[in-house]
mmCIF file of C-alpha atoms in Angstrom:
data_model
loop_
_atom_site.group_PDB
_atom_site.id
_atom_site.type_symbol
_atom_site.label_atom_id
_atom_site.label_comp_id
_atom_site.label_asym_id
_atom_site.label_seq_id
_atom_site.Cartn_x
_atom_site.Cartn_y
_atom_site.Cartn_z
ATOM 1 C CA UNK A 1 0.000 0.000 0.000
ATOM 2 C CA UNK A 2 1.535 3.475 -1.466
ATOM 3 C CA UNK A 3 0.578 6.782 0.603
ATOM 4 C CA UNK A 4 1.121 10.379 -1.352
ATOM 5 C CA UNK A 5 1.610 13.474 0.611
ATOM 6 C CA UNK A 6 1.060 16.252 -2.129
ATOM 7 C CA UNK A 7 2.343 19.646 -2.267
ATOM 8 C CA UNK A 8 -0.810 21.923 -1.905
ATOM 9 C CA UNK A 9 -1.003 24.034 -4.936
ATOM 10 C CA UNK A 10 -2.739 27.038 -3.752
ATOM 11 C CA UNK A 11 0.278 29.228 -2.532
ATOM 12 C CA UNK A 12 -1.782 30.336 0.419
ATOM 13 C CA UNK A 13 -2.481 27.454 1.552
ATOM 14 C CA UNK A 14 0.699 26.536 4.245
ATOM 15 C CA UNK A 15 -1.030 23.257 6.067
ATOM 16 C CA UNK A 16 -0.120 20.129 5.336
ATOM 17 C CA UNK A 17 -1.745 17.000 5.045
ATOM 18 C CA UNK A 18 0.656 14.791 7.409
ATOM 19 C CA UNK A 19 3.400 15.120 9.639
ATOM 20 C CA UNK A 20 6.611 12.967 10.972
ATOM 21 C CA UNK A 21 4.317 11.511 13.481
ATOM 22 C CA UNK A 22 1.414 10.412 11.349
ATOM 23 C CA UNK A 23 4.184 9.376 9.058
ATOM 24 C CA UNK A 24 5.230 6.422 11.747
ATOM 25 C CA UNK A 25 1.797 5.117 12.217
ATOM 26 C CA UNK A 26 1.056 4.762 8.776
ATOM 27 C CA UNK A 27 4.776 3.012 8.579
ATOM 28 C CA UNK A 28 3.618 0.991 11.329
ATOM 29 C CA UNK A 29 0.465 -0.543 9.449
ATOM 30 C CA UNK A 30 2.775 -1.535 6.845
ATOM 31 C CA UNK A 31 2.293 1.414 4.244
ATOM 32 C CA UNK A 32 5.091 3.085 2.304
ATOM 33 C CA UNK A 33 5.077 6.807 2.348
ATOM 34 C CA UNK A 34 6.153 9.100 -0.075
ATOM 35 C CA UNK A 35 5.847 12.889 0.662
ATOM 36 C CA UNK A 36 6.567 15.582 -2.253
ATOM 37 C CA UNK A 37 9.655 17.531 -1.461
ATOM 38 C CA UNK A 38 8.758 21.102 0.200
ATOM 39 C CA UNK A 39 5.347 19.788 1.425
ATOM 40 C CA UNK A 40 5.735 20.406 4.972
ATOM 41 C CA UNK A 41 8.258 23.408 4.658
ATOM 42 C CA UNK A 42 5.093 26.492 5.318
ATOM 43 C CA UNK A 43 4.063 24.412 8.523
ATOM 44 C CA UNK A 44 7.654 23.923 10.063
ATOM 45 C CA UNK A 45 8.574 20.978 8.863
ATOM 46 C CA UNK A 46 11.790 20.535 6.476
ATOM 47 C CA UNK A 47 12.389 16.671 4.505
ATOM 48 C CA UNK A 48 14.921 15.739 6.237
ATOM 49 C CA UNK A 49 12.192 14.871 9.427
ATOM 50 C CA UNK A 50 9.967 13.093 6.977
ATOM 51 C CA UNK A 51 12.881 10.914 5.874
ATOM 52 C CA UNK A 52 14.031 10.610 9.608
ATOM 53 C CA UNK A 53 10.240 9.053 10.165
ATOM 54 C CA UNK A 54 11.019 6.156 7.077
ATOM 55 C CA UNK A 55 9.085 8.339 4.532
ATOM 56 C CA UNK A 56 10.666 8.689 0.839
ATOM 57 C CA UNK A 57 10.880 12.484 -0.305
ATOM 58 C CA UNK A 58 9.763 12.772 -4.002
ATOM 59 C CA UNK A 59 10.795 15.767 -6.141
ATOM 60 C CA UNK A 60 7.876 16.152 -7.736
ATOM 61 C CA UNK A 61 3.925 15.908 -7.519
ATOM 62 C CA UNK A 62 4.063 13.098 -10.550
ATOM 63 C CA UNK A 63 6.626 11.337 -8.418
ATOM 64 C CA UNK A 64 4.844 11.113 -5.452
ATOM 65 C CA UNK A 65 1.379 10.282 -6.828
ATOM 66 C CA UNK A 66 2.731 7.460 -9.111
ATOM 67 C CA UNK A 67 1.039 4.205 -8.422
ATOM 68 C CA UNK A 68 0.038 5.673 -4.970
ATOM 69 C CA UNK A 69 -3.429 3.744 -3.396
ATOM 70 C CA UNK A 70 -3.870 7.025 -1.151
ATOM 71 C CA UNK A 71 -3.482 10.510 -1.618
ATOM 72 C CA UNK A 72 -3.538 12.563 1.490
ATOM 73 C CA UNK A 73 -4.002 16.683 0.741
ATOM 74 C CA UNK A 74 -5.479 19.496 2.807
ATOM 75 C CA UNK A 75 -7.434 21.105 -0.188
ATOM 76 C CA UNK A 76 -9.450 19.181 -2.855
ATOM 77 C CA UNK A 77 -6.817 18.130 -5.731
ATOM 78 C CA UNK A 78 -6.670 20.984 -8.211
ATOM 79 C CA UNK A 79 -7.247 20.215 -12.222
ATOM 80 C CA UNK A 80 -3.443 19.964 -12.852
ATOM 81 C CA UNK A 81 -3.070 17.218 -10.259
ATOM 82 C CA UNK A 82 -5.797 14.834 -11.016
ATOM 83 C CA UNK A 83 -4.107 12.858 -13.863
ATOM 84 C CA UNK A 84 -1.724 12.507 -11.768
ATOM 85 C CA UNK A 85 -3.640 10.405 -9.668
ATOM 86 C CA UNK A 86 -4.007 6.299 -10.675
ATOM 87 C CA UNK A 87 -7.671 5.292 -11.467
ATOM 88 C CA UNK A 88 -8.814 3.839 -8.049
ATOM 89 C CA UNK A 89 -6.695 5.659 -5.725
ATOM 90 C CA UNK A 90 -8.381 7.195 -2.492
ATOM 91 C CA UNK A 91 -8.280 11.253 -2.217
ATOM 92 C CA UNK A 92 -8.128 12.017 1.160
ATOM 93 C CA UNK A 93 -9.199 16.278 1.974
ATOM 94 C CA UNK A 94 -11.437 19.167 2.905
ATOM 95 C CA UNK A 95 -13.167 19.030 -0.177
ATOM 96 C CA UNK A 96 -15.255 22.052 -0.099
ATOM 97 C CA UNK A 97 -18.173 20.421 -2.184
ATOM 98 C CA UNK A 98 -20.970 23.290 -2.066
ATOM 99 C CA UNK A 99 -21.196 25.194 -4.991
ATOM 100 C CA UNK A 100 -18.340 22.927 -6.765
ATOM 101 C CA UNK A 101 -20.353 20.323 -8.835
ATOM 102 C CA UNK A 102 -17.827 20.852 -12.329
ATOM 103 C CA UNK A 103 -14.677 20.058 -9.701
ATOM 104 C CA UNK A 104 -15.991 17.016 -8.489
ATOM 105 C CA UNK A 105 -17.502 15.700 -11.909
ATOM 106 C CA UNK A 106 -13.788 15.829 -13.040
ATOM 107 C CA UNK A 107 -12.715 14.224 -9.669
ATOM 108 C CA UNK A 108 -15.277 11.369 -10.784
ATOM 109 C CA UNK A 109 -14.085 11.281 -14.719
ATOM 110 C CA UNK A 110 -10.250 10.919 -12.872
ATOM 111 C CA UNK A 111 -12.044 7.866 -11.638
ATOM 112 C CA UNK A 112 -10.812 8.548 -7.913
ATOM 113 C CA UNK A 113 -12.626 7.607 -5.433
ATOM 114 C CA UNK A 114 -12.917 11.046 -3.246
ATOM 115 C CA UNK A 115 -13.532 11.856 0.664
ATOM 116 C CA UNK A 116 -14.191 15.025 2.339
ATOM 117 C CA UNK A 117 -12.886 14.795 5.941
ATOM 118 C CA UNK A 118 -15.436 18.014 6.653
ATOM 119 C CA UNK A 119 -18.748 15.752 5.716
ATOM 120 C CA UNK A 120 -17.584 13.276 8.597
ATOM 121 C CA UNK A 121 -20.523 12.781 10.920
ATOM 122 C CA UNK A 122 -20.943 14.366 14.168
ATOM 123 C CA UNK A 123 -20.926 10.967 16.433
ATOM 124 C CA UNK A 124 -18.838 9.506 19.094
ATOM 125 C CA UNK A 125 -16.708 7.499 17.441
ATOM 126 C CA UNK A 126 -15.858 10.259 14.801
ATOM 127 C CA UNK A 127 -14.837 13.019 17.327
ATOM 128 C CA UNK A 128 -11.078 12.562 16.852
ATOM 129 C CA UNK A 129 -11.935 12.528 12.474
ATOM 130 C CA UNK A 130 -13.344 16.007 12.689
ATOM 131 C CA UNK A 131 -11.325 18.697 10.786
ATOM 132 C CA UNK A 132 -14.256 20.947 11.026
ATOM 133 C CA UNK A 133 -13.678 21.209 15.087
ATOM 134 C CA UNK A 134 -9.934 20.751 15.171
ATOM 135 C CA UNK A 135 -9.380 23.676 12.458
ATOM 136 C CA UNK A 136 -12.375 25.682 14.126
ATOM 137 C CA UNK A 137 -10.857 25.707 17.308
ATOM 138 C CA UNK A 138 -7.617 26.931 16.308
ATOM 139 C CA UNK A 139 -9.137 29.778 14.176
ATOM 140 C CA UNK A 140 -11.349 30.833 17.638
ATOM 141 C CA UNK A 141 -8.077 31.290 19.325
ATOM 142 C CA UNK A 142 -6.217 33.157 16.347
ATOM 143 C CA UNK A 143 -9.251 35.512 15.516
ATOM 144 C CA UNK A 144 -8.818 37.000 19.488
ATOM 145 C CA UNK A 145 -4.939 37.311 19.127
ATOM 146 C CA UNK A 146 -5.359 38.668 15.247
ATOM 147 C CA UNK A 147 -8.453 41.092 17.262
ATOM 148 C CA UNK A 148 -5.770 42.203 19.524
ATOM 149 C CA UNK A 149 -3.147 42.858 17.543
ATOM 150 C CA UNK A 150 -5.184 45.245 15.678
ATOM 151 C CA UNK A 151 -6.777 46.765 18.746
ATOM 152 C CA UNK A 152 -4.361 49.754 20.048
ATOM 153 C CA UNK A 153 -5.029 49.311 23.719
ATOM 154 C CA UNK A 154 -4.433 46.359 26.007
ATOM 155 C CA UNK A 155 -6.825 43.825 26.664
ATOM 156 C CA UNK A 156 -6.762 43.218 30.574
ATOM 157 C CA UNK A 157 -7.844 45.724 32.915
ATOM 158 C CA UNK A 158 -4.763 47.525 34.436
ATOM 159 C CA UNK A 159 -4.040 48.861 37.323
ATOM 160 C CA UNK A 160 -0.655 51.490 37.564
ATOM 161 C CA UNK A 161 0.752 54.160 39.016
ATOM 162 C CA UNK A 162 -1.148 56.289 35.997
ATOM 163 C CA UNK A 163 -3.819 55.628 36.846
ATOM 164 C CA UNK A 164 -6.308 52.214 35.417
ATOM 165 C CA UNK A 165 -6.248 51.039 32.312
ATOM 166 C CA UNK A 166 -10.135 49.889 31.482
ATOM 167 C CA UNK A 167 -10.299 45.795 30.010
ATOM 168 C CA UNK A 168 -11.526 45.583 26.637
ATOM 169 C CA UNK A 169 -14.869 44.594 25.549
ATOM 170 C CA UNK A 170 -15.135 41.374 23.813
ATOM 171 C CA UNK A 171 -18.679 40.311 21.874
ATOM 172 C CA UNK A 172 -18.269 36.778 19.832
ATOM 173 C CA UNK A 173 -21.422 36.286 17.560
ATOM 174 C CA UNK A 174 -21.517 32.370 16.947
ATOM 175 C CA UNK A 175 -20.758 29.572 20.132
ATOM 176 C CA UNK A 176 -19.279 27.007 17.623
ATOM 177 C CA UNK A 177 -16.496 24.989 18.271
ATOM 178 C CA UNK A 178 -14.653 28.726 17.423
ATOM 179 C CA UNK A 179 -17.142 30.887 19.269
ATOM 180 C CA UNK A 180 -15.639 28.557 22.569
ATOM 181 C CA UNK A 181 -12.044 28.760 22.139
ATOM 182 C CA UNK A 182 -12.732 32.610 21.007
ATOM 183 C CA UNK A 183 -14.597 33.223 24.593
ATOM 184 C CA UNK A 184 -11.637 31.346 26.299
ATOM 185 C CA UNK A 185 -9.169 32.924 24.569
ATOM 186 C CA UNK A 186 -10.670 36.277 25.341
ATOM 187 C CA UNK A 187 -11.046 36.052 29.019
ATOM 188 C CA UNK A 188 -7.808 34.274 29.235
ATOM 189 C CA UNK A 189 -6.011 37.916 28.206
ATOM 190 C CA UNK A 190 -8.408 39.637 30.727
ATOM 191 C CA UNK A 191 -11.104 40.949 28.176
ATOM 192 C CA UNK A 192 -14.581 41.131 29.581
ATOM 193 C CA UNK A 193 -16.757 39.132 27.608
ATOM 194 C CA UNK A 194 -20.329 38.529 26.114
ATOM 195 C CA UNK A 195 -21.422 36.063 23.496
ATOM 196 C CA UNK A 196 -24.499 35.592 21.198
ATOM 197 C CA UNK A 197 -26.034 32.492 19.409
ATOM 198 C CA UNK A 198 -29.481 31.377 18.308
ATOM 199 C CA UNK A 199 -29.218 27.902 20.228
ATOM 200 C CA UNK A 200 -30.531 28.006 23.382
ATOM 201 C CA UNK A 201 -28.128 25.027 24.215
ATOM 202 C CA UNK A 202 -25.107 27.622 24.166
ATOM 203 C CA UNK A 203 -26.170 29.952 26.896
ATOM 204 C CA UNK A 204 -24.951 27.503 29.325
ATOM 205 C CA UNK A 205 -21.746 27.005 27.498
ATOM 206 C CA UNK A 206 -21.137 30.357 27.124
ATOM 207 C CA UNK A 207 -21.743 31.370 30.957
ATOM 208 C CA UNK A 208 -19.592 28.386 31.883
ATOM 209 C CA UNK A 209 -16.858 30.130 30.479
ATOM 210 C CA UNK A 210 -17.248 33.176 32.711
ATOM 211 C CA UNK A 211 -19.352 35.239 29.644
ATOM 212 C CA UNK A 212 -22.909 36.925 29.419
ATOM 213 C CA UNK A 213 -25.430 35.692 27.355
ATOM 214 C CA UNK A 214 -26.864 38.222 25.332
ATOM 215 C CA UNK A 215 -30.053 37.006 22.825
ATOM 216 C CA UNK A 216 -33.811 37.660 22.340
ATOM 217 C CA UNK A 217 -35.335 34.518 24.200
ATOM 218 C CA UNK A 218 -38.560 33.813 22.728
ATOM 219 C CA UNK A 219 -39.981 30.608 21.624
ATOM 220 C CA UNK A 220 -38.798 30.388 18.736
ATOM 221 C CA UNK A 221 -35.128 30.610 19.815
ATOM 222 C CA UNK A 222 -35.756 27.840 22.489
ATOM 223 C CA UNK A 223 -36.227 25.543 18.738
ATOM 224 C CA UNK A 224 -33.936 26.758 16.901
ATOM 225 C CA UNK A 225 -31.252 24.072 16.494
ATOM 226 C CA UNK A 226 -31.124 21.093 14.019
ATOM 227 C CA UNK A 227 -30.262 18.117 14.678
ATOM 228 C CA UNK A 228 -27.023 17.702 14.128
ATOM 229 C CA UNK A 229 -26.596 20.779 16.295
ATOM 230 C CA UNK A 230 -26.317 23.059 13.940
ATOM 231 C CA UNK A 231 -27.938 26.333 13.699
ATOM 232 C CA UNK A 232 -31.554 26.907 12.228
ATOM 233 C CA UNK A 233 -32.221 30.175 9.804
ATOM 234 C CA UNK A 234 -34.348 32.267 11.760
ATOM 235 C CA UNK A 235 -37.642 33.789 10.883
ATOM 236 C CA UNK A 236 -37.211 37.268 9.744
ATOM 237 C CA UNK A 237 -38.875 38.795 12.533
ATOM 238 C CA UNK A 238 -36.688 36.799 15.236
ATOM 239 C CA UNK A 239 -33.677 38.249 13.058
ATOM 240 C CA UNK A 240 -35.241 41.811 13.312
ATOM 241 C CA UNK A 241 -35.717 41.630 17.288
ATOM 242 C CA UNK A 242 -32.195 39.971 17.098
ATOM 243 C CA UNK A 243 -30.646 43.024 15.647
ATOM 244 C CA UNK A 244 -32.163 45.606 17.833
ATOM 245 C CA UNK A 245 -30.461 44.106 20.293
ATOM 246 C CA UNK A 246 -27.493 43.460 19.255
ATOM 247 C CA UNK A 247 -27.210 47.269 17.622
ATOM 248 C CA UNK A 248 -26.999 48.555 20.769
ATOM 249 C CA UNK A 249 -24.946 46.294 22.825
ATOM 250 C CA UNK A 250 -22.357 46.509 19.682
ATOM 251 C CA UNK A 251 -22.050 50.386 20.084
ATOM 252 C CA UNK A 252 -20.185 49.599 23.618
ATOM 253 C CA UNK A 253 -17.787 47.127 21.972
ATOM 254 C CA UNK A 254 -14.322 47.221 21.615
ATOM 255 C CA UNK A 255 -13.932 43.849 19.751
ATOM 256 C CA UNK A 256 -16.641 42.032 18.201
ATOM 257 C CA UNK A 257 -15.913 38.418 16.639
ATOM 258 C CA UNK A 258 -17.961 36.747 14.166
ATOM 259 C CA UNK A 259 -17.951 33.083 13.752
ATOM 260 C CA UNK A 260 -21.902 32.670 12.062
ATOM 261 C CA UNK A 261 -21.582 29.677 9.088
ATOM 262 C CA UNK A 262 -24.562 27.265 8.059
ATOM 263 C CA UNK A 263 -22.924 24.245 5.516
ATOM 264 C CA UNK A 264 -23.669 24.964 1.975
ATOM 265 C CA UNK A 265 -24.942 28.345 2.221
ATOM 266 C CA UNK A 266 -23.498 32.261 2.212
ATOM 267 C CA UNK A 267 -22.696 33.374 5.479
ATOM 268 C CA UNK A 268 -25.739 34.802 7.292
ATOM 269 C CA UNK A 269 -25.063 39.108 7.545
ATOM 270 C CA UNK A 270 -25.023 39.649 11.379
ATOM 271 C CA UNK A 271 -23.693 43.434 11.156
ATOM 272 C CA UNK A 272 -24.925 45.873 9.003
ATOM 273 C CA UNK A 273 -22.783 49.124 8.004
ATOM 274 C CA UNK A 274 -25.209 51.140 10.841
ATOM 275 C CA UNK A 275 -23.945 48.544 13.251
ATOM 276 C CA UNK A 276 -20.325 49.206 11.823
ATOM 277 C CA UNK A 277 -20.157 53.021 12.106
ATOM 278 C CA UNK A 278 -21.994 52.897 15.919
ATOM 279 C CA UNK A 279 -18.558 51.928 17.173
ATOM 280 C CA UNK A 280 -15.908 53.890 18.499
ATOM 281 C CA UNK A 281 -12.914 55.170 16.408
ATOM 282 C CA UNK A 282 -9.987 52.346 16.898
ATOM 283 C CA UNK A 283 -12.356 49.310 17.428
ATOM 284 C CA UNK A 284 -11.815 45.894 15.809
ATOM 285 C CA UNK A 285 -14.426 43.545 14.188
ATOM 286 C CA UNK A 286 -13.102 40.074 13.273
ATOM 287 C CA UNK A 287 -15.141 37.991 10.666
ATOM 288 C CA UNK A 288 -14.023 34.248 10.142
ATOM 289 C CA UNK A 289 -17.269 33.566 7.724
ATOM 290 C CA UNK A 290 -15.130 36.404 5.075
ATOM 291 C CA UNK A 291 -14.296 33.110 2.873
ATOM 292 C CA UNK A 292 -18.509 32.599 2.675
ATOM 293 C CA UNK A 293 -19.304 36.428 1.551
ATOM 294 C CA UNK A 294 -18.993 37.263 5.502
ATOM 295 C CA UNK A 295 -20.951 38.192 8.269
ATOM 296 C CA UNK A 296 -20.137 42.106 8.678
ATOM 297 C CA UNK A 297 -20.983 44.873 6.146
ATOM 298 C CA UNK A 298 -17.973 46.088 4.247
ATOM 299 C CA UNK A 299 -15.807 42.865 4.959
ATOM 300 C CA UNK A 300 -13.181 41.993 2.344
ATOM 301 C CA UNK A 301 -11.172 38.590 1.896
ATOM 302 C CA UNK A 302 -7.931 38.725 2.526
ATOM 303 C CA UNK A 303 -7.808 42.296 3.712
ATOM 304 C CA UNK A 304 -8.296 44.515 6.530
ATOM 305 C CA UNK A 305 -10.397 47.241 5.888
ATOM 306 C CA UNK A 306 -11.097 50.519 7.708
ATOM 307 C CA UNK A 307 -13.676 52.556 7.624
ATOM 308 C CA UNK A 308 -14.329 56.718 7.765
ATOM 309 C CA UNK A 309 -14.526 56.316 11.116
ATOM 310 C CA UNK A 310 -11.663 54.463 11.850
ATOM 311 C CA UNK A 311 -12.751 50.918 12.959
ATOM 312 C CA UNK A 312 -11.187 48.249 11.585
ATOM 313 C CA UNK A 313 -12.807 45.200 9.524
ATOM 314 C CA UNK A 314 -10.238 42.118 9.430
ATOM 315 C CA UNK A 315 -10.902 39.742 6.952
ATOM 316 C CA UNK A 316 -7.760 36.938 6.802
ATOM 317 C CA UNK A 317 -8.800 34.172 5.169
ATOM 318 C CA UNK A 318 -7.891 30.358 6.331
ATOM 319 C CA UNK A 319 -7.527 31.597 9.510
ATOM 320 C CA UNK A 320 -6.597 28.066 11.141
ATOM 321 C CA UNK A 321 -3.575 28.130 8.715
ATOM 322 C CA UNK A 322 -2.248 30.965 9.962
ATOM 323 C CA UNK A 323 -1.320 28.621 12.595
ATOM 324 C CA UNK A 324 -0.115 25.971 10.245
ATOM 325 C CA UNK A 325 2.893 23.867 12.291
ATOM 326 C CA UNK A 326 -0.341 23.389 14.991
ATOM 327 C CA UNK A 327 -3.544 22.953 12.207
ATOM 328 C CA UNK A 328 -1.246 20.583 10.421
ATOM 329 C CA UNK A 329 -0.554 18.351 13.623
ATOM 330 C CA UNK A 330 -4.498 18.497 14.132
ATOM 331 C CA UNK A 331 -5.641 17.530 10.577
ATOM 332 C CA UNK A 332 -2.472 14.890 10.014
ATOM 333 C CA UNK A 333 -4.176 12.842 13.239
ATOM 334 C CA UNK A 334 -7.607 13.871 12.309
ATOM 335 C CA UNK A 335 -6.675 12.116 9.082
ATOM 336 C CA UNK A 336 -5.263 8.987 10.269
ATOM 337 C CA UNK A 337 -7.816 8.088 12.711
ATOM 338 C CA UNK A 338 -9.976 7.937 9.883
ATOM 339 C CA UNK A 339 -7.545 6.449 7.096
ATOM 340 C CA UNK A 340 -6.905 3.666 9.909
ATOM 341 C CA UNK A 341 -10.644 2.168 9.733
ATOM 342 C CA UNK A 342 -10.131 2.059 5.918
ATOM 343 C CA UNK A 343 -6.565 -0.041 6.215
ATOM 344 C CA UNK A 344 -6.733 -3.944 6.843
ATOM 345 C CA UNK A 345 -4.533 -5.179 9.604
ATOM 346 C CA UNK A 346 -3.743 -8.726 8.592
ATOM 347 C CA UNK A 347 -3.289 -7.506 4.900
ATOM 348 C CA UNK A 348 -2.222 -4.368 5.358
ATOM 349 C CA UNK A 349 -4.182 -3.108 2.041
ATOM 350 C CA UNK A 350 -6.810 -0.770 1.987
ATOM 351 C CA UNK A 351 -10.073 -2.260 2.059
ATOM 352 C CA UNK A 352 -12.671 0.542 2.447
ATOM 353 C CA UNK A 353 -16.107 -0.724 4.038
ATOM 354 C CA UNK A 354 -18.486 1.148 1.302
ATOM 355 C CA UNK A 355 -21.319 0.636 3.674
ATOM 356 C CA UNK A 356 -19.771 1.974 6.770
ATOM 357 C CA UNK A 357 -21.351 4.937 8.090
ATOM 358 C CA UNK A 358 -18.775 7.230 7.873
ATOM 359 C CA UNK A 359 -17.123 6.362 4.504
ATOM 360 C CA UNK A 360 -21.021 6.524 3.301
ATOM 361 C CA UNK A 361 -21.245 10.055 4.929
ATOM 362 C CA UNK A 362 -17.547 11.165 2.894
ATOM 363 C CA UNK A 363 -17.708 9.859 0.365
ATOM 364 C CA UNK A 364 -17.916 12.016 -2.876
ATOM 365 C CA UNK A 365 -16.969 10.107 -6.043
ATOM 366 C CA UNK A 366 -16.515 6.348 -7.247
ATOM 367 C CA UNK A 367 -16.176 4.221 -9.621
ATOM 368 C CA UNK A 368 -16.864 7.190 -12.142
ATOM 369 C CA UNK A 369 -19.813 9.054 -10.229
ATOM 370 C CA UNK A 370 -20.960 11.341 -8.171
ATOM 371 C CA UNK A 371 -22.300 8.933 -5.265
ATOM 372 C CA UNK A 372 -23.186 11.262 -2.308
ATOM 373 C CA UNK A 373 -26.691 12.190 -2.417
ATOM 374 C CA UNK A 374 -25.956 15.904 -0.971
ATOM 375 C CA UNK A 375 -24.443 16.370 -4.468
ATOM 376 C CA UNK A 376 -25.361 13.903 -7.262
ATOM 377 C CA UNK A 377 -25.848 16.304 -10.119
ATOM 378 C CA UNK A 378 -30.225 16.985 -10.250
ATOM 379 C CA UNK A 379 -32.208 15.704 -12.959
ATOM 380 C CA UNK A 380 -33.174 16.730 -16.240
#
């Protein structure tokens, strides 16, 4: 059994899809690895450690995809690198499906059978699989510090011989997996904090982490989660009482964090330009849904923006890879704890259970086809 480590082609993309570690284990199940030279250089990690784990450094993509039975990437395999790829082989990535169907028609005419590690299910036994939560998490904690870099005052409340130094004012909109780590990470540099979501399930959350819970709490918010725990779209008068609210508690912010994304749709629009120019001169607003057309008026991709008034808009995009050595380690295990139920012991081939729930739930392409029903194409 061959394993491929690619490159990733987008330049600004710095993750990669395994590290020295992973490398071992996949050793140790009687695989041989090949990773393409460079791969792990953006996320700290030169050739030279991949060799020290018993992998083979290739010097090209065409190289280190030849004959391979598994190709491991962090982004779905770009047009270029599909015929590299033998007919067969498993593709192993955050696929980013929605919206994609002529990308994943040719990932079905490479005849590869493809898996997105972000359409794992939320269950037990797939906790340690999910890239959604481990890259989430990290992006929580990067959107405070990136917050706080831009912010020109300090974050903790100080007390000196100059008198005190007020703590900022933190507001997270979202109590994801990144709305948590954003809450801790806020309070842990001495901001004082307050959260919003439209699950009722979060207030408790949030409050456990030493927040306030600010939201309308009508009936409609006490049903308005899915059930995969995922946030409903609210009626558009619950979205109107929403945003009263919210419009003035913004106003006293310092720091307001955005973390609002429903799969396979745009990013909901939490904060309107109004809400934007309440704020005082030098504040900060963070959006992490700026890939999915963003939750805050005025937000651009890949830039921060400020406006008349001086508040800032910061709109980095693949936030968790700004913390690539770390969102590497996360995704490489994330990986292998799912490439592992796919790999026979005693033969130590890959022998994929088609009806197992998870490879059901990931599994894009085969044998020619689109075979997930999310995104078989509709019809005539």
């Amino acid at each position: 059994m061959r394993i491929a480590v690619l490159s990733e082609v987008d330049p600004a993309e710095p993750r990669v899809a395994a590290v020295p570690e992973t490398v071992k284990k996949f050793i140790g199940l009687g695989a041989d690895v090949v990773v393409q030279s460079g791969a792990g250089l953006k996320a700290g990690v030169p050739d030279g450690e991949y060799e020290a784990a018993g992998a083979t450094v290739a010097p090209s993509a065409e190289e280190t995809a030849r004959d391979a039975d598994l190709v491991l990437k962090v982004r779905r395999p770009a047009a270029e690198e599909l015929p590299l790829l033998k007919k067969g082989a498993a593709v192993v990535a955050i696929m980013d499906p929605y919206g994609h169907e002529a990308e994943l028609k040719a990932m079905a005419d490479a005849g590869v059978a493809a898996f997105a590690m972000e359409l794992m299910p939320r269950i037990t036994r797939a906790q340690v699989m999910d890239v959604l939560s481990s890259q989430a998490n990290l992006a929580g904690y990067r959107a405070v510090v990136d917050g706080a870099a831009e912010y020109g005052r300090s974050m903790p409340m100080m007390m000196t011989a100059a008198g005190t130094v007020p703590a900022a004012r933190v507001f997270i909109m979202g109590v994801g997996v990144a709305g948590l780590q954003a809450i801790a990470t806020a309070r842990r540099l001495g901001a004082v904090v307050t959260a919003t979501d439209v699950r009722p399930a979060t207030k408790e959350q949030v409050e456990s982490l030493g927040a306030k819970f600010v939201a309308v709490e009508d009936d409609e918010f006490k049903q308005a989660e899915t059930a995969g725990g995922y946030a409903k779209e609210m009626s558009a008068e619950y979205q109107k009482k929403q945003a009263e609210l919210v419009k003035g508690h913004i106003a006293k912010q310092d720091i307001v964090i955005t973390t609002a994304l429903i799969p396979g749709r745009p990013a909901p629009k939490l904060i309107s330009e109004e809400m934007v120019a309440s704020m005082k001169p030098g504040s900060v607003l963070v959006d992490l849904a700026v890939e999915r057309g963003g939750n805050v008026a005025g937000a651009k991709a890949g830039e921060i923006v400020t406006t008349d008034k001086g508040v800032k808009i910061v709109g980095h995009t693949n936030v968790a890879g700004r913390l690539a050595a770390t969102a590497s380690a996360l995704y490489a295990r994330n990986l292998y704890a799912f490439l592992e139920t796919l790999i026979d012991k005693e033969t130590k081939a890959l022998a994929i259970k088609w009806d197992d729930e998870l490879v059901k739930a990931t599994n894009l392409t085969r044998d020619g086809e689109v075979v997930h029903a999310s995104f078989q194409p509709k019809a005539a």
